[in-house]
Amino acid sequence: MSTPKLTDVARLAGVSPATVSRAINQPAIVNAQTLERIQQAIQQIGYETNTAGRNLRLRRSDALLVMISDAPSRFFSQILMGVEAEASEAGYNVLVSNTQDNPERGRRLYASIQQSLADGILTFGGHNQELGDLIRNHPIPIVGVNEHLEDLPVPVTTVNNLDASRAIVRHLLELGHRKIGHVTGTTTLSSGRDRLEGFLSELQQAGLAPTWICNKHYNVESGREAAEEWLHLTDRPTAVFCSCDETAFGFIAALQRKGIRVPADISVVGFDDIPLADHYCPALTTIRQPQRELGVTAVRMLLERIHDVEADIPNQRLSGELIVRESTGPPAN
Amino acid sequence: MSTPKLTDVARLAGVSPATVSRAINQPAIVNAQTLERIQQAIQQIGYETNTAGRNLRLRRSDALLVMISDAPSRFFSQILMGVEAEASEAGYNVLVSNTQDNPERGRRLYASIQQSLADGILTFGGHNQELGDLIRNHPIPIVGVNEHLEDLPVPVTTVNNLDASRAIVRHLLELGHRKIGHVTGTTTLSSGRDRLEGFLSELQQAGLAPTWICNKHYNVESGREAAEEWLHLTDRPTAVFCSCDETAFGFIAALQRKGIRVPADISVVGFDDIPLADHYCPALTTIRQPQRELGVTAVRMLLERIHDVEADIPNQRLSGELIVRESTGPPAN
DNA sequence: CTGAAAGCGCTAACAT
DNA sequence: ATGTTAGCGCTTTCAG
């Protein structure tokens, strides 16, 4: 005998299918004894609601779609755990898809919703033109994570990159540094721009100009490349804010290879606080991002959006925490 | 007007719904001109197949479920990318779920299949009793990744941990090391046991006994703890094989903090080849795991399994590659 | 090669 | 409080 269905439960419990459905979805409105009988029948027969049947009837999917880019290393999994936990809590499944870089992306996203493959979409990273056009024409439940989606009417959750970067600069200033540099992240992404802006504005507020701005991306290689540049600088900054931990590691490793000591010769700060940050040598001063919370928040916003696509949902800025470790100290002379 | 359905296309094209269905699913058997007309109608009206409707009818889901544990850092995302790519290629969606540590896991897994939420399951890491009982009673399409599922009749794809570990030991022997130690991974996992076994067997073959076995887990902290132990050893190994890169980093960092130089004072090897390995100081000698390929292979096996649950699918052992970098060298004296 | 009809499993009016 | 009825969108026999 194949998988039991609602009808089987109904027959066994001696009630109509509709009552079983009610017992499952609105137990409150069904007679206590009947409910009891139905629940026993469900147990006995091992009944499980068929998702396809329910979805077809309800015209929804109980699923959230997570769009990721091809570079999921940057604490993607941590955020995903938060997403999964919160979605699961709310009775949603999590679909993962990687068409981020596909030009056809916008159309496919929309299709996912339209064909009730997913009830809402979480998108990591930037966007492309197609997506923009699409969202403007057809409001679909969609929320951005980590990065702003330019001028699109899409609510977004991010860490407060501006404040965090300012805190870093303040920390370095307090240590006595006056010549401070920044290895940027990807500045086509809002996080990269915000971190740069925070860096610049706090410096400016202290009446200082940046000693060095090195335009790079969020990865280890960038750190190594930045180190090469730094070594050739005539006026070297005594402290450098790297836009993410990986970049900081690449930067530090390349410098150490040349005999430069951190923090004795140069102070280095990262951003993210990946697990390794605390165990590097030197342990890395950095910003702790609330990764899991980012995921949780994103899902909450998305669920609101699903509930009411037109709802005005404000962007959420979660605060990062400065973690001071060994990689920063007073300037050399 | 709401989302167009098959009927709308049919009406527009002046054919029956059945023909439209055929045009979509078996274009070959429908008249070329009719097909043309239907395709135009689809374009015009912007039709997308409704997944729930199709799934209900076909009693399947077009989805694969990925079960993950709460510790997804260990190159989880990389493998997931491989999974996503291959699944997507085959027309499947990827669901992510995190009930790994939940004792109710087995039941829920089975439910996922039964209620056609997913057509098959990919499970990362070990298993629990419930899952075992379940699989024995109800064969469901399920494939393991990275770790063997004990004595369960579940095909598994892993890197060849034995051979890789042997290659590491051989490399160290060739450098002249005779006192070699191993910081194990989690030995309740098959990968941890296999790496240990490979280590031991290759040493034995060289007529040597292990100088040091330190029982730990796959994380950075383990590396730090192992370093503490190493420092208190009276007979210190001149080379240590850490069961993963993160452990190696934690180990190296803790040693460097005490003024021990790698590889001058001690050689260290990792396992995995995470992006940072090449950019650490010293760059880490390690085993490169074919992460993406692991994901791809797992999906292929799972699809076979879905096609025929009883099919006899052999385990796949992918080979790892020894990458020699700076963290290993000849022994001190 | 195409159409008519039935039904996958479920839920929500509407009726009692 | 429960049953009856209809139908979500699709595919697939079975006829023609």
PDB file of N, CA, C and O in Angstrom, chain B residues 152-193:
ATOM      1  N   LEU B 152      25.348   1.281   7.117  1.00  0.00           N
ATOM      2  CA  LEU B 152      24.085   1.470   6.408  1.00  0.00           C
ATOM      3  C   LEU B 152      24.251   1.255   4.905  1.00  0.00           C
ATOM      4  O   LEU B 152      25.285   1.578   4.342  1.00  0.00           O
ATOM      5  N   PRO B 153      23.206   0.741   4.276  1.00  0.00           N
ATOM      6  CA  PRO B 153      23.262   0.506   2.835  1.00  0.00           C
ATOM      7  C   PRO B 153      23.053   1.803   2.072  1.00  0.00           C
ATOM      8  O   PRO B 153      22.111   1.948   1.322  1.00  0.00           O
ATOM      9  N   VAL B 154      23.937   2.762   2.310  1.00  0.00           N
ATOM     10  CA  VAL B 154      23.821   4.068   1.667  1.00  0.00           C
ATOM     11  C   VAL B 154      25.117   4.363   0.927  1.00  0.00           C
ATOM     12  O   VAL B 154      26.183   4.358   1.533  1.00  0.00           O
ATOM     13  N   PRO B 155      25.025   4.614  -0.378  1.00  0.00           N
ATOM     14  CA  PRO B 155      26.255   4.927  -1.110  1.00  0.00           C
ATOM     15  C   PRO B 155      26.812   6.278  -0.662  1.00  0.00           C
ATOM     16  O   PRO B 155      26.068   7.172  -0.285  1.00  0.00           O
ATOM     17  N   VAL B 156      28.117   6.384  -0.728  1.00  0.00           N
ATOM     18  CA  VAL B 156      28.793   7.540  -0.162  1.00  0.00           C
ATOM     19  C   VAL B 156      29.877   8.031  -1.105  1.00  0.00           C
ATOM     20  O   VAL B 156      30.519   7.230  -1.784  1.00  0.00           O
ATOM     21  N   THR B 157      30.069   9.326  -1.154  1.00  0.00           N
ATOM     22  CA  THR B 157      31.207   9.849  -1.891  1.00  0.00           C
ATOM     23  C   THR B 157      32.116  10.616  -0.940  1.00  0.00           C
ATOM     24  O   THR B 157      31.660  11.439  -0.156  1.00  0.00           O
ATOM     25  N   THR B 158      33.395  10.289  -1.019  1.00  0.00           N
ATOM     26  CA  THR B 158      34.376  10.933  -0.141  1.00  0.00           C
ATOM     27  C   THR B 158      35.668  11.133  -0.916  1.00  0.00           C
ATOM     28  O   THR B 158      35.841  10.600  -1.999  1.00  0.00           O
ATOM     29  N   VAL B 159      36.569  11.900  -0.328  1.00  0.00           N
ATOM     30  CA  VAL B 159      37.919  11.931  -0.868  1.00  0.00           C
ATOM     31  C   VAL B 159      38.579  10.660  -0.360  1.00  0.00           C
ATOM     32  O   VAL B 159      38.135  10.074   0.635  1.00  0.00           O
ATOM     33  N   ASN B 160      39.608  10.210  -1.031  1.00  0.00           N
ATOM     34  CA  ASN B 160      40.310   9.019  -0.559  1.00  0.00           C
ATOM     35  C   ASN B 160      41.215   9.406   0.605  1.00  0.00           C
ATOM     36  O   ASN B 160      42.402   9.688   0.437  1.00  0.00           O
ATOM     37  N   ASN B 161      40.631   9.404   1.787  1.00  0.00           N
ATOM     38  CA  ASN B 161      41.348   9.865   2.974  1.00  0.00           C
ATOM     39  C   ASN B 161      42.579   9.015   3.275  1.00  0.00           C
ATOM     40  O   ASN B 161      43.610   9.531   3.708  1.00  0.00           O
ATOM     41  N   LEU B 162      42.451   7.724   3.036  1.00  0.00           N
ATOM     42  CA  LEU B 162      43.567   6.824   3.311  1.00  0.00           C
ATOM     43  C   LEU B 162      44.790   7.163   2.465  1.00  0.00           C
ATOM     44  O   LEU B 162      45.874   7.409   2.989  1.00  0.00           O
ATOM     45  N   ASP B 163      44.577   7.186   1.166  1.00  0.00           N
ATOM     46  CA  ASP B 163      45.690   7.456   0.264  1.00  0.00           C
ATOM     47  C   ASP B 163      46.285   8.836   0.510  1.00  0.00           C
ATOM     48  O   ASP B 163      47.503   9.014   0.483  1.00  0.00           O
ATOM     49  N   ALA B 164      45.429   9.799   0.729  1.00  0.00           N
ATOM     50  CA  ALA B 164      45.914  11.161   0.938  1.00  0.00           C
ATOM     51  C   ALA B 164      46.808  11.225   2.172  1.00  0.00           C
ATOM     52  O   ALA B 164      47.881  11.825   2.152  1.00  0.00           O
ATOM     53  N   SER B 165      46.360  10.580   3.244  1.00  0.00           N
ATOM     54  CA  SER B 165      47.149  10.602   4.475  1.00  0.00           C
ATOM     55  C   SER B 165      48.472   9.890   4.269  1.00  0.00           C
ATOM     56  O   SER B 165      49.519  10.318   4.761  1.00  0.00           O
ATOM     57  N   ARG B 166      48.426   8.806   3.531  1.00  0.00           N
ATOM     58  CA  ARG B 166      49.668   8.088   3.232  1.00  0.00           C
ATOM     59  C   ARG B 166      50.625   8.991   2.474  1.00  0.00           C
ATOM     60  O   ARG B 166      51.817   9.024   2.749  1.00  0.00           O
ATOM     61  N   ALA B 167      50.085   9.739   1.512  1.00  0.00           N
ATOM     62  CA  ALA B 167      50.927  10.629   0.714  1.00  0.00           C
ATOM     63  C   ALA B 167      51.603  11.672   1.597  1.00  0.00           C
ATOM     64  O   ALA B 167      52.763  12.035   1.391  1.00  0.00           O
ATOM     65  N   ILE B 168      50.870  12.128   2.592  1.00  0.00           N
ATOM     66  CA  ILE B 168      51.441  13.116   3.516  1.00  0.00           C
ATOM     67  C   ILE B 168      52.627  12.512   4.261  1.00  0.00           C
ATOM     68  O   ILE B 168      53.712  13.096   4.327  1.00  0.00           O
ATOM     69  N   VAL B 169      52.401  11.325   4.811  1.00  0.00           N
ATOM     70  CA  VAL B 169      53.465  10.678   5.574  1.00  0.00           C
ATOM     71  C   VAL B 169      54.671  10.416   4.677  1.00  0.00           C
ATOM     72  O   VAL B 169      55.824  10.661   5.068  1.00  0.00           O
ATOM     73  N   ARG B 170      54.396   9.972   3.463  1.00  0.00           N
ATOM     74  CA  ARG B 170      55.493   9.694   2.538  1.00  0.00           C
ATOM     75  C   ARG B 170      56.315  10.967   2.294  1.00  0.00           C
ATOM     76  O   ARG B 170      57.545  10.940   2.304  1.00  0.00           O
ATOM     77  N   HIS B 171      55.599  12.064   2.099  1.00  0.00           N
ATOM     78  CA  HIS B 171      56.264  13.353   1.876  1.00  0.00           C
ATOM     79  C   HIS B 171      57.173  13.701   3.057  1.00  0.00           C
ATOM     80  O   HIS B 171      58.333  14.110   2.876  1.00  0.00           O
ATOM     81  N   LEU B 172      56.683  13.475   4.250  1.00  0.00           N
ATOM     82  CA  LEU B 172      57.468  13.813   5.440  1.00  0.00           C
ATOM     83  C   LEU B 172      58.674  12.892   5.588  1.00  0.00           C
ATOM     84  O   LEU B 172      59.765  13.319   5.964  1.00  0.00           O
ATOM     85  N   LEU B 173      58.455  11.622   5.262  1.00  0.00           N
ATOM     86  CA  LEU B 173      59.560  10.660   5.329  1.00  0.00           C
ATOM     87  C   LEU B 173      60.652  11.049   4.342  1.00  0.00           C
ATOM     88  O   LEU B 173      61.839  11.024   4.659  1.00  0.00           O
ATOM     89  N   GLU B 174      60.207  11.431   3.152  1.00  0.00           N
ATOM     90  CA  GLU B 174      61.176  11.806   2.120  1.00  0.00           C
ATOM     91  C   GLU B 174      62.012  13.012   2.544  1.00  0.00           C
ATOM     92  O   GLU B 174      63.162  13.162   2.150  1.00  0.00           O
ATOM     93  N   LEU B 175      61.397  13.886   3.330  1.00  0.00           N
ATOM     94  CA  LEU B 175      62.131  15.055   3.819  1.00  0.00           C
ATOM     95  C   LEU B 175      63.132  14.661   4.903  1.00  0.00           C
ATOM     96  O   LEU B 175      63.960  15.463   5.318  1.00  0.00           O
ATOM     97  N   GLY B 176      63.019  13.418   5.358  1.00  0.00           N
ATOM     98  CA  GLY B 176      63.969  12.950   6.370  1.00  0.00           C
ATOM     99  C   GLY B 176      63.400  12.837   7.772  1.00  0.00           C
ATOM    100  O   GLY B 176      64.112  12.486   8.714  1.00  0.00           O
ATOM    101  N   HIS B 177      62.111  13.135   7.915  1.00  0.00           N
ATOM    102  CA  HIS B 177      61.520  13.037   9.251  1.00  0.00           C
ATOM    103  C   HIS B 177      61.375  11.575   9.666  1.00  0.00           C
ATOM    104  O   HIS B 177      61.057  10.711   8.850  1.00  0.00           O
ATOM    105  N   ARG B 178      61.617  11.330  10.946  1.00  0.00           N
ATOM    106  CA  ARG B 178      61.432   9.988  11.502  1.00  0.00           C
ATOM    107  C   ARG B 178      60.491  10.049  12.707  1.00  0.00           C
ATOM    108  O   ARG B 178      59.895   9.062  13.085  1.00  0.00           O
ATOM    109  N   LYS B 179      60.403  11.202  13.298  1.00  0.00           N
ATOM    110  CA  LYS B 179      59.503  11.376  14.445  1.00  0.00           C
ATOM    111  C   LYS B 179      58.309  12.212  13.998  1.00  0.00           C
ATOM    112  O   LYS B 179      58.391  13.431  13.878  1.00  0.00           O
ATOM    113  N   ILE B 180      57.230  11.499  13.719  1.00  0.00           N
ATOM    114  CA  ILE B 180      56.079  12.160  13.104  1.00  0.00           C
ATOM    115  C   ILE B 180      54.845  12.007  13.977  1.00  0.00           C
ATOM    116  O   ILE B 180      54.594  10.934  14.535  1.00  0.00           O
ATOM    117  N   GLY B 181      54.092  13.088  14.119  1.00  0.00           N
ATOM    118  CA  GLY B 181      52.881  13.057  14.943  1.00  0.00           C
ATOM    119  C   GLY B 181      51.637  13.367  14.133  1.00  0.00           C
ATOM    120  O   GLY B 181      51.713  13.804  12.977  1.00  0.00           O
ATOM    121  N   HIS B 182      50.484  13.143  14.745  1.00  0.00           N
ATOM    122  CA  HIS B 182      49.216  13.378  14.051  1.00  0.00           C
ATOM    123  C   HIS B 182      48.198  13.960  15.022  1.00  0.00           C
ATOM    124  O   HIS B 182      47.983  13.423  16.111  1.00  0.00           O
ATOM    125  N   VAL B 183      47.629  15.086  14.626  1.00  0.00           N
ATOM    126  CA  VAL B 183      46.491  15.623  15.366  1.00  0.00           C
ATOM    127  C   VAL B 183      45.252  15.152  14.627  1.00  0.00           C
ATOM    128  O   VAL B 183      45.007  15.571  13.481  1.00  0.00           O
ATOM    129  N   THR B 184      44.501  14.259  15.223  1.00  0.00           N
ATOM    130  CA  THR B 184      43.391  13.630  14.508  1.00  0.00           C
ATOM    131  C   THR B 184      42.222  14.595  14.347  1.00  0.00           C
ATOM    132  O   THR B 184      42.117  15.598  15.044  1.00  0.00           O
ATOM    133  N   GLY B 185      41.342  14.246  13.426  1.00  0.00           N
ATOM    134  CA  GLY B 185      40.055  14.928  13.330  1.00  0.00           C
ATOM    135  C   GLY B 185      39.090  14.216  14.262  1.00  0.00           C
ATOM    136  O   GLY B 185      39.505  13.430  15.123  1.00  0.00           O
ATOM    137  N   THR B 186      37.844  14.468  14.062  1.00  0.00           N
ATOM    138  CA  THR B 186      36.825  13.817  14.865  1.00  0.00           C
ATOM    139  C   THR B 186      36.785  12.332  14.510  1.00  0.00           C
ATOM    140  O   THR B 186      36.387  11.972  13.405  1.00  0.00           O
ATOM    141  N   THR B 187      37.194  11.476  15.424  1.00  0.00           N
ATOM    142  CA  THR B 187      37.308  10.060  15.055  1.00  0.00           C
ATOM    143  C   THR B 187      36.003   9.289  15.190  1.00  0.00           C
ATOM    144  O   THR B 187      35.966   8.090  14.955  1.00  0.00           O
ATOM    145  N   THR B 188      34.938   9.993  15.551  1.00  0.00           N
ATOM    146  CA  THR B 188      33.640   9.338  15.433  1.00  0.00           C
ATOM    147  C   THR B 188      33.171   9.438  13.986  1.00  0.00           C
ATOM    148  O   THR B 188      32.200   8.806  13.593  1.00  0.00           O
ATOM    149  N   LEU B 189      33.884  10.238  13.194  1.00  0.00           N
ATOM    150  CA  LEU B 189      33.564  10.335  11.770  1.00  0.00           C
ATOM    151  C   LEU B 189      34.535   9.463  10.992  1.00  0.00           C
ATOM    152  O   LEU B 189      35.707   9.341  11.359  1.00  0.00           O
ATOM    153  N   SER B 190      34.037   8.883   9.919  1.00  0.00           N
ATOM    154  CA  SER B 190      34.876   7.961   9.167  1.00  0.00           C
ATOM    155  C   SER B 190      36.101   8.662   8.596  1.00  0.00           C
ATOM    156  O   SER B 190      37.178   8.081   8.526  1.00  0.00           O
ATOM    157  N   SER B 191      35.959   9.915   8.205  1.00  0.00           N
ATOM    158  CA  SER B 191      37.101  10.622   7.634  1.00  0.00           C
ATOM    159  C   SER B 191      38.218  10.729   8.668  1.00  0.00           C
ATOM    160  O   SER B 191      39.391  10.544   8.341  1.00  0.00           O
ATOM    161  N   GLY B 192      37.841  11.009   9.900  1.00  0.00           N
ATOM    162  CA  GLY B 192      38.840  11.118  10.958  1.00  0.00           C
ATOM    163  C   GLY B 192      39.562   9.794  11.161  1.00  0.00           C
ATOM    164  O   GLY B 192      40.789   9.748  11.278  1.00  0.00           O
ATOM    165  N   ARG B 193      38.791   8.726  11.165  1.00  0.00           N
ATOM    166  CA  ARG B 193      39.389   7.409  11.361  1.00  0.00           C
ATOM    167  C   ARG B 193      40.277   7.019  10.179  1.00  0.00           C
ATOM    168  O   ARG B 193      41.362   6.485  10.352  1.00  0.00           O
TER     169      ARG B 193
END
